[in-house]
PDB file of C-alpha atoms in Angstrom:
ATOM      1  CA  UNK P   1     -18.106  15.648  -1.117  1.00 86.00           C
ATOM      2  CA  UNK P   2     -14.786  16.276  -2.701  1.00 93.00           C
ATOM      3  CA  UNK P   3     -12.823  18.942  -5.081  1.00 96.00           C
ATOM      4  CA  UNK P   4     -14.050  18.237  -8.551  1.00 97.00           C
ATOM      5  CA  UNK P   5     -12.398  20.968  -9.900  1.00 97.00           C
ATOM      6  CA  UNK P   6      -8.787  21.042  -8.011  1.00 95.00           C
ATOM      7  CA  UNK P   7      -8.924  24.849  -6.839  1.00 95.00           C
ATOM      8  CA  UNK P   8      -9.568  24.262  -2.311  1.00 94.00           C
ATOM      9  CA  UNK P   9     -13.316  24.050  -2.425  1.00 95.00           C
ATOM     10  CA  UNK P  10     -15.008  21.349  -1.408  1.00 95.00           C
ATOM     11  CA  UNK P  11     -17.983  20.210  -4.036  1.00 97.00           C
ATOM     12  CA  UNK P  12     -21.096  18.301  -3.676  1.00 96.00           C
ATOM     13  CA  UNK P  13     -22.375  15.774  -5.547  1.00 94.00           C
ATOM     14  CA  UNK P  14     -26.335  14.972  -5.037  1.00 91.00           C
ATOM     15  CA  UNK P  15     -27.769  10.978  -5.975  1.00 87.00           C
ATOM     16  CA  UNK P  16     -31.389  11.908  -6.744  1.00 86.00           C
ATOM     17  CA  UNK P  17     -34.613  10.103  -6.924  1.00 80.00           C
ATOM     18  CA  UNK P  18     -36.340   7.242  -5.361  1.00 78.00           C
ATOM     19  CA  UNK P  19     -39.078   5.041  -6.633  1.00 80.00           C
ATOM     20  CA  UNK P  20     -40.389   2.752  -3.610  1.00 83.00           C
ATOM     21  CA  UNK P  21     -43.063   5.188  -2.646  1.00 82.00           C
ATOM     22  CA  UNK P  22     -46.562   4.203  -1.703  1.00 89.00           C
ATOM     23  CA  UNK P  23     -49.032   3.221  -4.253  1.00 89.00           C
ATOM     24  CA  UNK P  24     -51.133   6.664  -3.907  1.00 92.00           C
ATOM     25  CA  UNK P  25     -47.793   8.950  -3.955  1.00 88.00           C
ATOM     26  CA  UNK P  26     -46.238   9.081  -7.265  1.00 83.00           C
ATOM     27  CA  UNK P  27     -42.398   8.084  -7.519  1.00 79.00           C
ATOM     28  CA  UNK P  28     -39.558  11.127  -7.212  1.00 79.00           C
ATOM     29  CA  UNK P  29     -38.342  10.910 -10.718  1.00 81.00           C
ATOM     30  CA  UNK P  30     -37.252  14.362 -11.390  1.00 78.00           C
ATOM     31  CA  UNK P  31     -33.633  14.573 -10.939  1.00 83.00           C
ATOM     32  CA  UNK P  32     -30.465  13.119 -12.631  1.00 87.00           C
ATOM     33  CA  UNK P  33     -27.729  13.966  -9.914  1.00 91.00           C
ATOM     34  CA  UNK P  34     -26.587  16.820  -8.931  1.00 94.00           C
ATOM     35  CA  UNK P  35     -23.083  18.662  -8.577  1.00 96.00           C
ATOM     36  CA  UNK P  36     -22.778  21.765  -7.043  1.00 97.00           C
ATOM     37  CA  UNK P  37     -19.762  23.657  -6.823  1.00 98.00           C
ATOM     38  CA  UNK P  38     -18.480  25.224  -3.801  1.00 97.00           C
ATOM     39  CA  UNK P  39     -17.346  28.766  -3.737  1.00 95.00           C
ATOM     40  CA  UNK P  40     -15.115  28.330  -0.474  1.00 92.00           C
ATOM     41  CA  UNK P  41     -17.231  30.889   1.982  1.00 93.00           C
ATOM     42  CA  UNK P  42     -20.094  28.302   2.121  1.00 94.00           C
ATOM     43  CA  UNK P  43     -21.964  28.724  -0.997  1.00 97.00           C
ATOM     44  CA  UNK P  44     -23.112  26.402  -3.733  1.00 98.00           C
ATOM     45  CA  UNK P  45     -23.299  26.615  -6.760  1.00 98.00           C
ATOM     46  CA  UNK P  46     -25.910  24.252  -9.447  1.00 97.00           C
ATOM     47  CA  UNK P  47     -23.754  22.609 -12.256  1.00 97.00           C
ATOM     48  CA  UNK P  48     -26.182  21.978 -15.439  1.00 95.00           C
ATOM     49  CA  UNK P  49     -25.758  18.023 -16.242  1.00 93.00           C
ATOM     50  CA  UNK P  50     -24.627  19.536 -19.858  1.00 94.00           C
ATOM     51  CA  UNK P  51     -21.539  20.972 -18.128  1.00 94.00           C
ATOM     52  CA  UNK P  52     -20.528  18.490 -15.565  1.00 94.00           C
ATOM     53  CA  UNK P  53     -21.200  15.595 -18.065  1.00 94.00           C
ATOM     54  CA  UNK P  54     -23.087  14.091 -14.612  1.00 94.00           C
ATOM     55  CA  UNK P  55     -26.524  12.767 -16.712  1.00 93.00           C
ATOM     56  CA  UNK P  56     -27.933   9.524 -14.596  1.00 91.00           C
ATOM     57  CA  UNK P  57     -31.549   8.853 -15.303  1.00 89.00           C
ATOM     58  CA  UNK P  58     -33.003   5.907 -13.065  1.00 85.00           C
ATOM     59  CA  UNK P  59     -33.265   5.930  -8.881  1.00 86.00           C
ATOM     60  CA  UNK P  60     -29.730   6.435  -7.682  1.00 85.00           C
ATOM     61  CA  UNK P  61     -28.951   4.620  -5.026  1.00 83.00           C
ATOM     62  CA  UNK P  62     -25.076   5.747  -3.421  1.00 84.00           C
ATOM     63  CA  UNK P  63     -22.114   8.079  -4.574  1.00 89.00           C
ATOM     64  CA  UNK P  64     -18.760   7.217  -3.745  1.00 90.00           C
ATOM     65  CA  UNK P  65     -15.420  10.087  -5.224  1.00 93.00           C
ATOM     66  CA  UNK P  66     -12.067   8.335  -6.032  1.00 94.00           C
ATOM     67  CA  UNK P  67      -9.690   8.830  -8.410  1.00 97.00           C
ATOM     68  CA  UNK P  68      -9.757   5.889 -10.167  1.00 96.00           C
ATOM     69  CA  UNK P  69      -7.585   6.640 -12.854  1.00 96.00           C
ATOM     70  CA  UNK P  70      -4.533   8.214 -11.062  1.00 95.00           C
ATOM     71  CA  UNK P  71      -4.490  11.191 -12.734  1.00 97.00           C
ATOM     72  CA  UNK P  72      -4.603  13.429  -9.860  1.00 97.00           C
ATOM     73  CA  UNK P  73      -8.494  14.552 -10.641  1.00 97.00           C
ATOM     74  CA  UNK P  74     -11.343  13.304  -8.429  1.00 96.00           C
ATOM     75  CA  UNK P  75     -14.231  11.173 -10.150  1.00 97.00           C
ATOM     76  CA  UNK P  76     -17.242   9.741  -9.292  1.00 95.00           C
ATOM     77  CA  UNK P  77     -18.508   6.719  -9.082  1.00 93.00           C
ATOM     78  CA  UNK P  78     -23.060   6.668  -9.072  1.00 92.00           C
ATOM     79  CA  UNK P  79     -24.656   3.368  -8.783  1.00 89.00           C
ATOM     80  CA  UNK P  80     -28.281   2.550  -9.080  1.00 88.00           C
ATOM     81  CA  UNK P  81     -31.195   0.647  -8.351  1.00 86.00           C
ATOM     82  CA  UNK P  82     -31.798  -1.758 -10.852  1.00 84.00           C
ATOM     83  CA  UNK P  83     -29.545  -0.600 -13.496  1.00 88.00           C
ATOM     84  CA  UNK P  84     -25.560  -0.239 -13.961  1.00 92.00           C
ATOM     85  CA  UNK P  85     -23.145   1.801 -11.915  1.00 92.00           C
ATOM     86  CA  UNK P  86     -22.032   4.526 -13.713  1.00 94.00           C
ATOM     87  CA  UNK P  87     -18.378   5.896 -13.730  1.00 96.00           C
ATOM     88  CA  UNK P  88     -17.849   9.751 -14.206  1.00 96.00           C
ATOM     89  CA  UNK P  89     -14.370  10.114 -15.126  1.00 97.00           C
ATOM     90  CA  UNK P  90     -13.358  13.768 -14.431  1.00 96.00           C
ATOM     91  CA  UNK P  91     -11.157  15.874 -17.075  1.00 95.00           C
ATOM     92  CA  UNK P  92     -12.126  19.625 -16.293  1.00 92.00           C
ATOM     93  CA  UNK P  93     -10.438  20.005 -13.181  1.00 95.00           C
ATOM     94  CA  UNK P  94      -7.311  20.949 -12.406  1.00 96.00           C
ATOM     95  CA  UNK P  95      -4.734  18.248 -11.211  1.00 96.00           C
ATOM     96  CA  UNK P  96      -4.435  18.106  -7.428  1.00 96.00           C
ATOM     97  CA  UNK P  97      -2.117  16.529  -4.724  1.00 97.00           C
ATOM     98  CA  UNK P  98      -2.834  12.709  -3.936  1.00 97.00           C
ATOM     99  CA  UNK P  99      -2.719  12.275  -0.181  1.00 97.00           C
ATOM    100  CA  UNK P 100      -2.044   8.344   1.229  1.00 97.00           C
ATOM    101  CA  UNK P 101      -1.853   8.493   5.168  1.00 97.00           C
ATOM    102  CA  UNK P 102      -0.019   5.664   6.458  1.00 96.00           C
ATOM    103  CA  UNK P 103      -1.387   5.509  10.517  1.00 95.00           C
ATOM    104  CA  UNK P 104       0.072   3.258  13.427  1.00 94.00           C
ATOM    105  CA  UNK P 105      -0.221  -0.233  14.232  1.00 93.00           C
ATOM    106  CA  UNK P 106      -4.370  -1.294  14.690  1.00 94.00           C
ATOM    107  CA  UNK P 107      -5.029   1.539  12.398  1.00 94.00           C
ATOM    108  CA  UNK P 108      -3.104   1.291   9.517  1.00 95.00           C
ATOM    109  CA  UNK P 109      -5.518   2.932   6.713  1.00 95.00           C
ATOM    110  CA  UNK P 110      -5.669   5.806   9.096  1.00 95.00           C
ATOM    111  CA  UNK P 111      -9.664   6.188   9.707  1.00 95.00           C
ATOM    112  CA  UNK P 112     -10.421   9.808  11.646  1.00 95.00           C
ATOM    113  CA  UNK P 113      -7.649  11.791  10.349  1.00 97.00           C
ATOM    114  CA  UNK P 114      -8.368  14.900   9.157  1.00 97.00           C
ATOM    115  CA  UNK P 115      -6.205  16.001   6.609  1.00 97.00           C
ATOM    116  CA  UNK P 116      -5.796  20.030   5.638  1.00 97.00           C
ATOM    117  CA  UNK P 117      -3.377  21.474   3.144  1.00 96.00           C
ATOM    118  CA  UNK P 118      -1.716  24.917   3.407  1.00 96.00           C
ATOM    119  CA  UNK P 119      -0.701  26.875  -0.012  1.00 95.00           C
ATOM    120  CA  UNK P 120       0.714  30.201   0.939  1.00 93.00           C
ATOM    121  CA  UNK P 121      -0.736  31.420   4.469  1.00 94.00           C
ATOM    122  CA  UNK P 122      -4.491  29.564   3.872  1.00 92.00           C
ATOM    123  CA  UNK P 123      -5.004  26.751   4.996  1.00 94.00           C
ATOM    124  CA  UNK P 124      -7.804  24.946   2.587  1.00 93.00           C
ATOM    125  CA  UNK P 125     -10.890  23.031   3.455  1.00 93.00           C
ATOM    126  CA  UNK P 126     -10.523  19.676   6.396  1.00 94.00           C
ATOM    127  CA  UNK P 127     -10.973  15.924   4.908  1.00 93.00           C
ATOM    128  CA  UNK P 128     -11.245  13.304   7.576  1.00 93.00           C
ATOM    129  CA  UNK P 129     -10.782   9.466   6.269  1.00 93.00           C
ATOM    130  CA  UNK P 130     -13.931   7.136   7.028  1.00 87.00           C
ATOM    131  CA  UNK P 131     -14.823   3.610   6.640  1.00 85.00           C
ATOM    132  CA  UNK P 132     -18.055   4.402   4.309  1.00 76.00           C
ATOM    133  CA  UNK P 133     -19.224   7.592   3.437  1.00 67.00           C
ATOM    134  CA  UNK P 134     -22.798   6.975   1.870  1.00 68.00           C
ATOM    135  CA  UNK P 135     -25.619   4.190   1.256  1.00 69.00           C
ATOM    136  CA  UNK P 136     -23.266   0.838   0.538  1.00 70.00           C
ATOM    137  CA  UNK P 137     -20.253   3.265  -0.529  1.00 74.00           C
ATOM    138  CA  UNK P 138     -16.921   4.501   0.624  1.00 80.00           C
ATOM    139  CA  UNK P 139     -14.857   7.091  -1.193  1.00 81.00           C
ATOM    140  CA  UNK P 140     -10.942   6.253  -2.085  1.00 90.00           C
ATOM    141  CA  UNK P 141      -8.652   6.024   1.370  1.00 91.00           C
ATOM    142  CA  UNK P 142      -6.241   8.029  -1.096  1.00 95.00           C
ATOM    143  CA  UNK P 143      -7.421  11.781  -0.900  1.00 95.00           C
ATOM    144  CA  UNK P 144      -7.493  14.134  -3.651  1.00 96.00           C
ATOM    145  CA  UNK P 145      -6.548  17.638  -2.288  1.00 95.00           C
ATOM    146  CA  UNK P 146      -6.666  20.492  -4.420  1.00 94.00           C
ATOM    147  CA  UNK P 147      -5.576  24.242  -3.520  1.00 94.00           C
ATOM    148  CA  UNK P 148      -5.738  27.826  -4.808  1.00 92.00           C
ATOM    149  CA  UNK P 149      -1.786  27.911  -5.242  1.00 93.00           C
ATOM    150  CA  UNK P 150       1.030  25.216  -5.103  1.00 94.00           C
ATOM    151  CA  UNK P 151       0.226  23.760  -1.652  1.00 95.00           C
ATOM    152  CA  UNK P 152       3.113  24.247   0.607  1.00 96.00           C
ATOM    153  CA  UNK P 153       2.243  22.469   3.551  1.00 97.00           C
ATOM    154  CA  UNK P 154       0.369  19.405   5.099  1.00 97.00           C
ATOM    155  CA  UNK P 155      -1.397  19.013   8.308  1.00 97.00           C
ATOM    156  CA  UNK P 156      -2.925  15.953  10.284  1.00 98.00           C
ATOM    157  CA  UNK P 157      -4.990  15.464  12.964  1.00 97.00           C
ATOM    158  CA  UNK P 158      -5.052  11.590  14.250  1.00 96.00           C
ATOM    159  CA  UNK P 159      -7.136   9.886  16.199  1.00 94.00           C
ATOM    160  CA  UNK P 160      -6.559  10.863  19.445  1.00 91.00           C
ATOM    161  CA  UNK P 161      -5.401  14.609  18.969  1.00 94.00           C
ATOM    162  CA  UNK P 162      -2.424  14.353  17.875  1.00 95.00           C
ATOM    163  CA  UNK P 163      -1.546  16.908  15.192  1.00 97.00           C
ATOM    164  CA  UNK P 164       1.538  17.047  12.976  1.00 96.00           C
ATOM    165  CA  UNK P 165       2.348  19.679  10.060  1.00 96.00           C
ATOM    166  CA  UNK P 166       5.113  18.626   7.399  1.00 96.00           C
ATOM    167  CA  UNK P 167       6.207  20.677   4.808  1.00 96.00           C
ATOM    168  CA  UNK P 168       5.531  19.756   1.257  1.00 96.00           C
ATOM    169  CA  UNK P 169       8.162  19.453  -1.836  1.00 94.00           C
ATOM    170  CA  UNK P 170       7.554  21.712  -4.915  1.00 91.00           C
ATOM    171  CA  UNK P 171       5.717  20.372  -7.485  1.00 91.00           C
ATOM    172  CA  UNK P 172       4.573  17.035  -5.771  1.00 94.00           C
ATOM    173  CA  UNK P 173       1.690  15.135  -6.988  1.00 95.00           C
ATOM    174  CA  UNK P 174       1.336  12.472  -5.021  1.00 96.00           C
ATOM    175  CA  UNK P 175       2.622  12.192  -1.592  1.00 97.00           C
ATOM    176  CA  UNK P 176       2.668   9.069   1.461  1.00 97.00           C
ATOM    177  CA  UNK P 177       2.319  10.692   4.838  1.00 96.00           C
ATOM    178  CA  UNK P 178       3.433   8.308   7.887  1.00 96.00           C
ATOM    179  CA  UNK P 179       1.714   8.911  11.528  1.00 94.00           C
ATOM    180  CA  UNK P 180       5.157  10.319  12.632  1.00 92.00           C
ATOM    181  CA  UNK P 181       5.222  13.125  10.241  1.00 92.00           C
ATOM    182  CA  UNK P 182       7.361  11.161   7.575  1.00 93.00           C
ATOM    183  CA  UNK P 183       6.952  11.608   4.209  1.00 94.00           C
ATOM    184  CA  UNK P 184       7.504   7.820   2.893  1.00 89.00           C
ATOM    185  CA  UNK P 185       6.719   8.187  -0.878  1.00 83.00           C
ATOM    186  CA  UNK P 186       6.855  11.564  -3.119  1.00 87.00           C
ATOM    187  CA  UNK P 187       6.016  11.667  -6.826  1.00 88.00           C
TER     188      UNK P 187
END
């Protein structure tokens, strides 16, 4: 799950089939992932592999979204059993704001924060930070958070309740957020 296309919805990407069925059940080979696009109320929207550019034929195995080129747009990452890992990098959406949380001592890459970003009055969609996030993956501990507008504001909720809201710089694109509320780093 992640904003593919840098607007405040959160997408979906699906890893599809699986082959190590019983003898009498034929394998699920119908599928070459999936993206769906999020409309923000809840919906979900079916992205055709000809306009995502996601096309991976085989059993897929584990989905991990980083963005693994720095330029501020989330890719995806699809390996697979029995073949290569395939690399989706992603040039359709819009640039977002890359989010590094910095947390206290014994917890330094800052799992179970949930991170929200505020442009104008709405606040957008919550990301928490996990240590693995699918079968033998973990997405990026650097978040890519996109918004309707110029996001004005950042909020984070640490583990153990504590919840601190810092005010963003114009025209930031990449951002280090300390456990106190500091920003450290701002590019």
């Amino acid at each position: 799950m992640g904003d593919f296309y840098g607007e405040g919805n959160d997408d979906i990407f699906l890893a599809q089939n699986f082959f190590a069925v019983e003898p009498e059940t034929p394998r699920y080979d119908g599928g070459r992932g999936l993206l769906l696009k999020g409309d923000g109320k809840g919906g979900f929207q079916a992205v055709p592999g000809q306009e995502s550019g996601i096309k991976v034929y085989g059993q897929q195995r584990g989905a991990a979204t980083a963005d693994f080129d720095g330029d501020g747009r989330l890719d995806l990452a699809v390996s697979q059993n029995g073949a290569e890992t395939k690399l989706f990098r992603n040039t359709q959406g819009r640039p977002a704001l890359r989010v590094r949380l910095r947390g206290p001592a014994g917890n330094l890459d800052a799992f179970g924060a949930v991170i929200r970003l505020k442009s104008g009055q709405h606040w957008g969609p919550a990301r928490e930070l996990h240590g693995g996030s699918g079968y033998w993956s973990q997405n990026s501990l650097v978040q890519v958070m996109g918004a309707p507008g110029p996001p004005n504001e950042i909020q984070v909720r640490w583990p153990g309740g504590k919840t601190i809201s810092t005010p963003l710089p114009g025209g930031a694109r990449e951002i280090t957020l300390s456990w106190d509320g500091k920003l450290e780093a701002v590019k």
